[in-house]
Amino acid sequence: MTSPDSDAIAILGGTGDQGLGLALRFAAAGRRVVIGSRKEERALAAAEEVRGQVEGADVAGFENAEATRRAGVVILSVPFEHTAGTVKAVRDALSPGQVVVSMAVPLAAAIGDGAVRTLGVWQGSCAELVAGLVPEGVAVVSAFQNVSAHRLQHLADPVECDVVVSGEKGPRERISTLCELVPGLRAVNGGPLANARYVEAWTALLIGLNIRYKVPEGTGFRITGLPE
Ligand SMILES: NC(=O)c1ccc[n+]([C@@H]2O[C@H](COP(=O)([O-])OP(=O)(O)OC[C@H]3O[C@@H](n4cnc5c(N)ncnc54)[C@H](OP(=O)(O)O)[C@@H]3O)[C@@H](O)[C@H]2O)c1
């Protein structure tokens, strides 16, 4: 059985806008990226796209469960309404020591309402829902919900956004280190995983700002007053 490469980053749903953006940025920073998809051929095509934009990229594509087996960090980059199903589908591929990153936002668009509002999640947040589904020994960290896919994909420019990272200390610091690999992203210590509920809701606010201020590239947050 394949054992996870602790330095590699798997992105499940890395075929979509946000996952591809993260794949491009992590590959540009020289990290090994494993793109996951429900269909291996889609993962392979996304990996090819990353190689086309990032010279020398260390990137591979696999079906989601196989991608999960290959990386120490597994980022869930599927819409909120498919997050639980995706975690359940790869659960047996997860092993103690891995970190799962919850990035989904429970937008009301999931039930046919608008993307400028969120849904109530019984557990408090999508991240806490995910934490209830992973096997023992697998940590869950909340991050990247407020980062624009468009800005991630535009490699020529820094992203310019703070990333509030929440979860247990060790895994939280591991994911904060990944944020710092992307020019313009700054990791902010978001404390316990339960704080993900605030961060997830901010994305709905950002989507509303993008509409009202006509910023298709996406707005972001900066938290001021923190010590250097
Ligand atoms: N887009 C943004 O600017 C942005 C910003 C912040 C956070 N996010 C969050 O990042 C996540 C991904 O966003 P996105 O815009 O990249 O989403 P997306 O393009 O709509 O979907 C991402 C991937 O999810 C997979 N997927 C679609 N339907 C599925 C299903 N029924 N079951 C399992 N997987 C399915 C697909 O991968 P395969 O078909 O290859 O399996 C798809 O490429 C979301 O949770 C979103 O809330 C997005």
mmCIF file of C-alpha atoms and ligand atoms in Angstrom:
data_model
loop_
_atom_site.group_PDB
_atom_site.id
_atom_site.type_symbol
_atom_site.label_atom_id
_atom_site.label_comp_id
_atom_site.label_asym_id
_atom_site.label_seq_id
_atom_site.Cartn_x
_atom_site.Cartn_y
_atom_site.Cartn_z
ATOM 1 C CA MET A 1 0.000 0.000 0.000
ATOM 2 C CA THR A 2 1.218 3.541 -0.827
ATOM 3 C CA SER A 3 2.218 5.505 2.282
ATOM 4 C CA PRO A 4 1.686 9.287 2.253
ATOM 5 C CA ASP A 5 4.609 11.556 1.335
ATOM 6 C CA SER A 6 4.386 13.987 4.258
ATOM 7 C CA ASP A 7 5.591 16.940 2.145
ATOM 8 C CA ALA A 8 3.141 16.349 -0.703
ATOM 9 C CA ILE A 9 -0.182 18.184 -0.962
ATOM 10 C CA ALA A 10 -3.239 16.388 -2.352
ATOM 11 C CA ILE A 11 -6.101 18.522 -3.639
ATOM 12 C CA LEU A 12 -9.372 16.598 -4.009
ATOM 13 C CA GLY A 13 -11.473 18.337 -6.663
ATOM 14 C CA GLY A 14 -8.247 19.983 -7.837
ATOM 15 C CA THR A 15 -9.853 20.008 -11.283
ATOM 16 C CA GLY A 16 -12.061 22.968 -10.254
ATOM 17 C CA ASP A 17 -11.219 26.677 -10.087
ATOM 18 C CA GLN A 18 -10.043 26.905 -6.476
ATOM 19 C CA GLY A 19 -8.187 23.586 -6.393
ATOM 20 C CA LEU A 20 -6.404 24.297 -9.647
ATOM 21 C CA GLY A 21 -5.396 27.725 -8.325
ATOM 22 C CA LEU A 22 -3.875 26.187 -5.196
ATOM 23 C CA ALA A 23 -2.192 23.473 -7.291
ATOM 24 C CA LEU A 24 -0.553 26.121 -9.487
ATOM 25 C CA ARG A 25 0.657 28.124 -6.488
ATOM 26 C CA PHE A 26 2.038 25.156 -4.525
ATOM 27 C CA ALA A 27 3.699 23.734 -7.656
ATOM 28 C CA ALA A 28 5.246 27.157 -8.357
ATOM 29 C CA ALA A 29 6.640 27.076 -4.809
ATOM 30 C CA GLY A 30 8.339 23.762 -5.609
ATOM 31 C CA ARG A 31 6.033 21.486 -3.596
ATOM 32 C CA ARG A 32 4.841 18.093 -4.804
ATOM 33 C CA VAL A 33 1.143 18.349 -5.733
ATOM 34 C CA VAL A 34 -1.260 15.443 -6.230
ATOM 35 C CA ILE A 35 -4.509 16.382 -7.945
ATOM 36 C CA GLY A 36 -7.543 14.248 -7.127
ATOM 37 C CA SER A 37 -10.749 13.840 -9.077
ATOM 38 C CA ARG A 38 -13.675 11.438 -9.246
ATOM 39 C CA LYS A 39 -12.321 10.634 -12.704
ATOM 40 C CA GLU A 40 -8.633 9.905 -13.113
ATOM 41 C CA GLU A 41 -8.550 11.376 -16.634
ATOM 42 C CA ARG A 42 -9.784 14.736 -15.320
ATOM 43 C CA ALA A 43 -7.045 14.707 -12.670
ATOM 44 C CA LEU A 44 -4.440 13.895 -15.317
ATOM 45 C CA ALA A 45 -5.690 16.757 -17.528
ATOM 46 C CA ALA A 46 -5.496 19.200 -14.593
ATOM 47 C CA ALA A 47 -1.962 18.013 -13.792
ATOM 48 C CA GLU A 48 -1.037 18.624 -17.431
ATOM 49 C CA GLU A 49 -2.477 22.131 -17.176
ATOM 50 C CA VAL A 50 -0.284 22.848 -14.125
ATOM 51 C CA ARG A 51 2.801 21.530 -15.945
ATOM 52 C CA GLY A 52 1.935 23.811 -18.866
ATOM 53 C CA GLN A 53 1.990 26.881 -16.612
ATOM 54 C CA VAL A 54 4.704 25.977 -14.099
ATOM 55 C CA GLU A 55 7.977 24.803 -15.570
ATOM 56 C CA GLY A 56 9.334 21.752 -13.772
ATOM 57 C CA ALA A 57 6.164 21.291 -11.692
ATOM 58 C CA ASP A 58 6.137 18.123 -9.586
ATOM 59 C CA VAL A 59 2.472 17.267 -10.128
ATOM 60 C CA ALA A 60 0.500 14.063 -10.627
ATOM 61 C CA GLY A 61 -3.169 13.208 -11.067
ATOM 62 C CA PHE A 62 -5.157 10.325 -9.553
ATOM 63 C CA GLU A 63 -8.674 9.319 -8.596
ATOM 64 C CA ASN A 64 -9.542 10.923 -5.217
ATOM 65 C CA ALA A 65 -8.845 7.920 -2.945
ATOM 66 C CA GLU A 66 -5.438 7.241 -4.523
ATOM 67 C CA ALA A 67 -4.554 10.961 -4.336
ATOM 68 C CA THR A 68 -5.492 10.869 -0.630
ATOM 69 C CA ARG A 69 -3.089 7.971 0.008
ATOM 70 C CA ARG A 70 -0.177 9.852 -1.484
ATOM 71 C CA ALA A 71 0.040 13.071 0.530
ATOM 72 C CA GLY A 72 0.481 14.191 4.124
ATOM 73 C CA VAL A 73 -1.902 17.099 3.570
ATOM 74 C CA VAL A 74 -5.254 16.554 1.849
ATOM 75 C CA ILE A 75 -7.201 19.672 0.824
ATOM 76 C CA LEU A 76 -10.936 19.238 0.198
ATOM 77 C CA SER A 77 -11.713 21.436 -2.810
ATOM 78 C CA VAL A 78 -15.230 20.360 -3.677
ATOM 79 C CA PRO A 79 -18.463 22.340 -3.160
ATOM 80 C CA PHE A 80 -19.928 22.231 0.375
ATOM 81 C CA GLU A 81 -22.818 19.986 -0.643
ATOM 82 C CA HIS A 82 -20.379 17.309 -1.868
ATOM 83 C CA THR A 83 -17.858 17.612 0.962
ATOM 84 C CA ALA A 84 -19.291 14.979 3.323
ATOM 85 C CA GLY A 85 -19.767 12.521 0.460
ATOM 86 C CA THR A 86 -16.196 13.096 -0.708
ATOM 87 C CA VAL A 87 -14.763 12.535 2.789
ATOM 88 C CA LYS A 88 -16.794 9.332 3.184
ATOM 89 C CA ALA A 89 -15.560 8.127 -0.215
ATOM 90 C CA VAL A 90 -11.872 8.550 0.750
ATOM 91 C CA ARG A 91 -12.161 7.747 4.483
ATOM 92 C CA ASP A 92 -10.508 4.336 4.157
ATOM 93 C CA ALA A 93 -7.567 5.925 2.332
ATOM 94 C CA LEU A 94 -6.808 8.278 5.262
ATOM 95 C CA SER A 95 -4.267 7.289 7.907
ATOM 96 C CA PRO A 96 -3.138 8.758 11.250
ATOM 97 C CA GLY A 97 -0.793 11.727 10.934
ATOM 98 C CA GLN A 98 -2.433 13.144 7.837
ATOM 99 C CA VAL A 99 -4.033 16.604 7.919
ATOM 100 C CA VAL A 100 -7.300 17.248 6.080
ATOM 101 C CA VAL A 101 -7.959 20.877 5.159
ATOM 102 C CA SER A 102 -11.595 22.031 5.055
ATOM 103 C CA MET A 103 -11.996 24.914 2.588
ATOM 104 C CA ALA A 104 -15.666 24.641 1.644
ATOM 105 C CA VAL A 105 -18.200 27.316 2.460
ATOM 106 C CA PRO A 106 -21.816 26.328 3.211
ATOM 107 C CA LEU A 107 -23.254 28.831 0.757
ATOM 108 C CA ALA A 108 -27.035 28.918 0.476
ATOM 109 C CA ALA A 109 -26.499 28.384 -3.264
ATOM 110 C CA ALA A 110 -26.279 24.688 -2.306
ATOM 111 C CA ILE A 111 -30.068 24.667 -1.887
ATOM 112 C CA GLY A 112 -30.830 26.978 -4.789
ATOM 113 C CA ASP A 113 -30.710 30.181 -2.745
ATOM 114 C CA GLY A 114 -28.016 32.879 -3.171
ATOM 115 C CA ALA A 115 -24.234 32.671 -2.746
ATOM 116 C CA VAL A 116 -24.273 35.818 -0.587
ATOM 117 C CA ARG A 117 -25.753 33.927 2.393
ATOM 118 C CA THR A 118 -24.720 30.811 4.310
ATOM 119 C CA LEU A 119 -26.683 27.818 5.559
ATOM 120 C CA GLY A 120 -26.746 26.670 9.164
ATOM 121 C CA VAL A 121 -24.642 23.538 9.700
ATOM 122 C CA TRP A 122 -25.621 21.418 12.709
ATOM 123 C CA GLN A 123 -21.985 20.946 13.776
ATOM 124 C CA GLY A 124 -21.324 24.710 13.601
ATOM 125 C CA SER A 125 -19.249 24.804 10.419
ATOM 126 C CA CYS A 126 -18.247 22.721 7.439
ATOM 127 C CA ALA A 127 -14.845 22.168 9.085
ATOM 128 C CA GLU A 128 -16.449 20.664 12.202
ATOM 129 C CA LEU A 129 -18.691 18.502 10.014
ATOM 130 C CA VAL A 130 -15.528 17.159 8.342
ATOM 131 C CA ALA A 131 -13.870 16.617 11.742
ATOM 132 C CA GLY A 132 -16.720 14.280 12.657
ATOM 133 C CA LEU A 133 -16.109 12.144 9.563
ATOM 134 C CA VAL A 134 -12.345 11.532 9.473
ATOM 135 C CA PRO A 135 -10.743 8.526 11.195
ATOM 136 C CA GLU A 136 -9.048 8.883 14.587
ATOM 137 C CA GLY A 137 -5.549 10.354 14.356
ATOM 138 C CA VAL A 138 -6.351 12.434 11.268
ATOM 139 C CA ALA A 139 -6.417 16.170 12.054
ATOM 140 C CA VAL A 140 -8.761 18.679 10.432
ATOM 141 C CA VAL A 141 -7.720 22.283 9.833
ATOM 142 C CA SER A 142 -9.844 25.091 8.392
ATOM 143 C CA ALA A 143 -8.156 27.413 5.849
ATOM 144 C CA PHE A 144 -8.272 29.173 2.456
ATOM 145 C CA GLN A 145 -12.052 29.894 2.419
ATOM 146 C CA ASN A 146 -11.533 33.631 1.808
ATOM 147 C CA VAL A 147 -8.982 33.333 -1.007
ATOM 148 C CA SER A 148 -10.166 34.073 -4.550
ATOM 149 C CA ALA A 149 -9.694 31.312 -7.136
ATOM 150 C CA HIS A 150 -9.155 33.907 -9.843
ATOM 151 C CA ARG A 151 -6.302 35.530 -7.925
ATOM 152 C CA LEU A 152 -4.746 32.159 -7.109
ATOM 153 C CA GLN A 153 -4.731 31.250 -10.794
ATOM 154 C CA HIS A 154 -3.151 34.537 -11.868
ATOM 155 C CA LEU A 155 0.427 33.499 -11.120
ATOM 156 C CA ALA A 156 1.973 36.802 -12.196
ATOM 157 C CA ASP A 157 0.519 38.679 -9.181
ATOM 158 C CA PRO A 158 0.593 38.142 -5.410
ATOM 159 C CA VAL A 159 -2.753 37.038 -3.969
ATOM 160 C CA GLU A 160 -2.972 39.703 -1.194
ATOM 161 C CA CYS A 161 -5.222 38.049 1.370
ATOM 162 C CA ASP A 162 -5.006 36.869 4.964
ATOM 163 C CA VAL A 163 -5.791 33.203 5.614
ATOM 164 C CA VAL A 164 -7.296 32.504 9.015
ATOM 165 C CA VAL A 165 -6.119 29.011 9.931
ATOM 166 C CA SER A 166 -8.003 27.155 12.671
ATOM 167 C CA GLY A 167 -7.472 23.781 14.331
ATOM 168 C CA GLU A 168 -5.143 22.058 16.783
ATOM 169 C CA LYS A 169 -1.750 23.711 17.199
ATOM 170 C CA GLY A 170 0.563 21.242 15.398
ATOM 171 C CA PRO A 171 -1.581 20.708 12.266
ATOM 172 C CA ARG A 172 -2.573 24.396 12.252
ATOM 173 C CA GLU A 173 1.100 25.412 12.121
ATOM 174 C CA ARG A 174 1.726 22.870 9.350
ATOM 175 C CA ILE A 175 -0.979 24.457 7.175
ATOM 176 C CA SER A 176 0.111 28.003 8.107
ATOM 177 C CA THR A 177 3.527 27.152 6.645
ATOM 178 C CA LEU A 178 1.822 26.221 3.357
ATOM 179 C CA CYS A 179 0.030 29.604 3.229
ATOM 180 C CA GLU A 180 3.340 31.395 3.438
ATOM 181 C CA LEU A 181 4.513 29.596 0.256
ATOM 182 C CA VAL A 182 2.039 31.654 -1.790
ATOM 183 C CA PRO A 183 3.118 35.246 -2.488
ATOM 184 C CA GLY A 184 0.747 37.700 -0.798
ATOM 185 C CA LEU A 185 -0.945 35.175 1.501
ATOM 186 C CA ARG A 186 -0.422 35.594 5.243
ATOM 187 C CA ALA A 187 -1.481 32.944 7.745
ATOM 188 C CA VAL A 188 -3.290 34.225 10.842
ATOM 189 C CA ASN A 189 -3.685 31.990 13.901
ATOM 190 C CA GLY A 190 -7.448 31.410 14.032
ATOM 191 C CA GLY A 191 -7.408 29.319 17.205
ATOM 192 C CA PRO A 192 -9.708 26.313 17.604
ATOM 193 C CA LEU A 193 -11.543 24.665 14.722
ATOM 194 C CA ALA A 194 -14.909 26.012 15.951
ATOM 195 C CA ASN A 195 -13.837 29.478 14.753
ATOM 196 C CA ALA A 196 -14.162 28.176 11.178
ATOM 197 C CA ARG A 197 -17.849 29.202 11.364
ATOM 198 C CA TYR A 198 -16.859 32.889 11.265
ATOM 199 C CA VAL A 199 -14.362 32.446 8.461
ATOM 200 C CA GLU A 200 -16.751 30.421 6.306
ATOM 201 C CA ALA A 201 -19.423 33.133 6.668
ATOM 202 C CA TRP A 202 -16.976 35.873 5.626
ATOM 203 C CA THR A 203 -16.804 34.310 2.159
ATOM 204 C CA ALA A 204 -20.508 35.004 1.610
ATOM 205 C CA LEU A 205 -19.807 38.622 2.561
ATOM 206 C CA LEU A 206 -16.865 38.749 0.121
ATOM 207 C CA ILE A 207 -19.062 37.395 -2.693
ATOM 208 C CA GLY A 208 -21.541 40.205 -2.000
ATOM 209 C CA LEU A 209 -18.695 42.749 -2.052
ATOM 210 C CA ASN A 210 -17.461 41.336 -5.374
ATOM 211 C CA ILE A 211 -20.941 41.951 -6.815
ATOM 212 C CA ARG A 212 -21.549 45.414 -5.297
ATOM 213 C CA TYR A 213 -18.082 46.758 -6.136
ATOM 214 C CA LYS A 214 -17.851 44.891 -9.477
ATOM 215 C CA VAL A 215 -14.621 43.007 -8.703
ATOM 216 C CA PRO A 216 -14.781 39.760 -10.724
ATOM 217 C CA GLU A 217 -11.179 38.968 -9.700
ATOM 218 C CA GLY A 218 -12.379 38.692 -6.090
ATOM 219 C CA THR A 219 -11.897 40.761 -2.937
ATOM 220 C CA GLY A 220 -10.039 39.520 0.148
ATOM 221 C CA PHE A 221 -9.486 40.307 3.828
ATOM 222 C CA ARG A 222 -6.535 41.843 5.674
ATOM 223 C CA ILE A 223 -6.531 41.826 9.479
ATOM 224 C CA THR A 224 -4.762 44.902 10.795
ATOM 225 C CA GLY A 225 -2.994 45.585 14.082
ATOM 226 C CA LEU A 226 -1.343 42.187 14.464
ATOM 227 C CA PRO A 227 2.306 42.217 15.603
ATOM 228 C CA GLU A 228 4.825 41.372 12.842
HETATM 229 N N1 LIG B 1 -14.019 29.479 -6.380
HETATM 230 C C1 LIG B 1 -13.587 30.288 -5.416
HETATM 231 O O1 LIG B 1 -13.198 31.474 -5.658
HETATM 232 C C2 LIG B 1 -13.512 29.805 -3.987
HETATM 233 C C3 LIG B 1 -13.001 30.687 -3.006
HETATM 234 C C4 LIG B 1 -12.912 30.229 -1.691
HETATM 235 C C5 LIG B 1 -13.328 28.950 -1.353
HETATM 236 N N2 LIG B 1 -13.836 28.136 -2.323
HETATM 237 C C6 LIG B 1 -14.264 26.789 -1.944
HETATM 238 O O2 LIG B 1 -13.425 25.862 -2.604
HETATM 239 C C7 LIG B 1 -14.176 24.703 -2.961
HETATM 240 C C8 LIG B 1 -14.012 24.453 -4.452
HETATM 241 O O3 LIG B 1 -14.512 25.553 -5.158
HETATM 242 P P1 LIG B 1 -14.541 25.567 -6.765
HETATM 243 O O4 LIG B 1 -15.034 26.896 -7.170
HETATM 244 O O5 LIG B 1 -13.231 25.079 -7.289
HETATM 245 O O6 LIG B 1 -15.670 24.450 -7.028
HETATM 246 P P2 LIG B 1 -16.094 23.735 -8.375
HETATM 247 O O7 LIG B 1 -15.202 24.151 -9.485
HETATM 248 O O8 LIG B 1 -17.563 23.935 -8.540
HETATM 249 O O9 LIG B 1 -15.899 22.182 -8.035
HETATM 250 C C9 LIG B 1 -14.634 21.667 -7.677
HETATM 251 C C10 LIG B 1 -14.608 20.204 -7.984
HETATM 252 O O10 LIG B 1 -15.562 19.495 -7.180
HETATM 253 C C11 LIG B 1 -15.798 18.246 -7.804
HETATM 254 N N3 LIG B 1 -17.213 17.905 -7.756
HETATM 255 C C12 LIG B 1 -18.207 18.494 -8.446
HETATM 256 N N4 LIG B 1 -19.375 17.860 -8.195
HETATM 257 C C13 LIG B 1 -19.107 16.869 -7.319
HETATM 258 C C14 LIG B 1 -19.882 15.846 -6.712
HETATM 259 N N5 LIG B 1 -21.186 15.706 -6.977
HETATM 260 N N6 LIG B 1 -19.250 14.983 -5.865
HETATM 261 C C15 LIG B 1 -17.931 15.094 -5.638
HETATM 262 N N7 LIG B 1 -17.128 16.034 -6.221
HETATM 263 C C16 LIG B 1 -17.727 16.904 -7.052
HETATM 264 C C17 LIG B 1 -15.360 18.364 -9.267
HETATM 265 O O11 LIG B 1 -14.198 17.563 -9.423
HETATM 266 P P3 LIG B 1 -14.197 16.185 -10.296
HETATM 267 O O12 LIG B 1 -15.345 16.265 -11.254
HETATM 268 O O13 LIG B 1 -12.881 16.249 -10.972
HETATM 269 O O14 LIG B 1 -14.328 15.114 -9.285
HETATM 270 C C18 LIG B 1 -15.024 19.839 -9.402
HETATM 271 O O15 LIG B 1 -13.986 20.101 -10.325
HETATM 272 C C19 LIG B 1 -15.640 24.978 -2.583
HETATM 273 O O16 LIG B 1 -15.933 24.323 -1.393
HETATM 274 C C20 LIG B 1 -15.685 26.477 -2.392
HETATM 275 O O17 LIG B 1 -16.619 26.859 -1.390
HETATM 276 C C21 LIG B 1 -13.936 28.532 -3.635
#
